[in-house]
């Protein structure tokens, strides 16, 4: 149990930040997946774009020294802060908080028990003070106790109706246009693209195929345990209040091995939670490419790195040059940041 | 720990059987993947072949009532006894026993400690008597304590050199020709084919793509825990002596959800270890197909079902008709059983 709690750092880190909660308005979602004809059209013609084009040219050049057969062209992408916006707080935490509020009428005991009381009072400092045990209780109360099918409906409904507080758009529209182009460019060159995220795998799978073109079986993430049961004569998978796997930090190479079973040749992250993944990829034999999104654009998105609790990038930024990792400066390397509303 | 031991039933079941061990001769392996032009050429024109052709026609008929979009055409296959021979004992157990023998010189203590002493003495009854704790020790001694890369080499070397005691061919040649044709036929109809096996995932991944056309990330199986470590300045994944997940019985639908994230529309198994997987697939909404290989051919392969410890098929055989599962009689439904030597 102590280990499990330690692993919850991913969820714990986010609570130190002030929480700006999204308001909910029912409205159909509209994923933004524009497909410009030139590869990487939203990338400036700067070093990162050239590094990507060079890399793909090298590993696909049949007979070349760096050629990689198509089946080994595995590319892994973090999600929060790499493919979609993670500020002011991780989307899945906003979901958990909204769920506590929505479920509160059925849980009168939450009015007097922590961390639910503080959460319902809007006192996030007190929620944070409840520590990892408190976070675990919030996650479990909102993510377990239903079937996998029921959870998919709950998560999908929320994602369809919730709006980001600043951009006032559905969260699944707050995706980076340059990354959509990169995913597509890689797949056009016979790469298989995977998400490797600290987020809950069943919070992502309902929409990643539609939004990113990444099918459910290519989404690696944190998991809770499930049990196979026959309920009223019908087989179901029940989500249990027990962490199965945290796909963050050193858990990312572990998750890559467990779920993908092949060492990727390209990795893209944005925070120190991606450090070990980038390291695992860049230290493999042969030509490799590891990249980091550096959030430098407060105007079009957000500017943050070494400070704060969401997507902190400190060690990775310091070691990038030495490790041969490419840092993508959002402000100077991307012509466009967010995908256009569809 | 008690739970983990209970889960080891898969490994425990095999030890009651008498063990015929393969002798080792170094020789290059030669996978057998003949590709006849007519679909399912090695299947007799009997009910199972017609059921498969009907099913695929229905789910691929654009505009039809049973149409399933390509991205949802997920097919799952057990491995031992469904795709390759599992008699007289599961191949992975033969591997474990051979490994104990090969490692014995470095472990003088095994001469006097159980279950290793009995195993080295050839007394498999005594090994079985050591119970699940004994099996766990054998599995851990042979499958943990090395990096993932080292284990891949060990497993690949063994599979290249070991020979099946009866057929005197490499184990990865002892695959069923009709199943190779089915895998290919399904993929030609835009199915994504997965293995969902009780066997160790890293024992299968080195060869499933070459032999079955199934890439590593589409192999679901039992796993042990790994840890990401820096050893002599180089990142490695160490295999730990701790079971992570047993992908057998009710673990199969759990594994399908965890690794694939989508409910399959076709499942193929052969033993009661596949019961819950077949049930999970056949009770889904829409048109589904669940099939069982019934080993009825002692002449060309083996004949077994309700008795014995390897691949026991009792409940599944009894419930197949009621559950709407198609039973494939190896003797009467398959023109050819094993793939030709290449």
Tab-separated table of C-alpha atoms in Angstrom, chain A residues 77 95 109 135 170 180 213 224 227 230 245 255 259 268 295:
chain	number	residue	atom	x	y	z
A	77	UNK	CA	3.928	10.268	-27.359
A	95	UNK	CA	-13.066	15.376	-14.424
A	109	UNK	CA	-21.303	11.400	4.214
A	135	UNK	CA	-6.012	11.872	-3.644
A	170	UNK	CA	-14.169	21.067	-25.296
A	180	UNK	CA	-1.505	16.116	-35.336
A	213	UNK	CA	-5.930	8.521	-35.163
A	224	UNK	CA	-6.783	0.319	-12.086
A	227	UNK	CA	-12.501	-8.104	-12.192
A	230	UNK	CA	-21.360	-12.246	-14.025
A	245	UNK	CA	-0.101	0.375	-12.735
A	255	UNK	CA	4.777	0.328	-19.582
A	259	UNK	CA	2.238	-3.076	-23.535
A	268	UNK	CA	8.018	12.926	-27.592
A	295	UNK	CA	5.789	25.529	-23.241
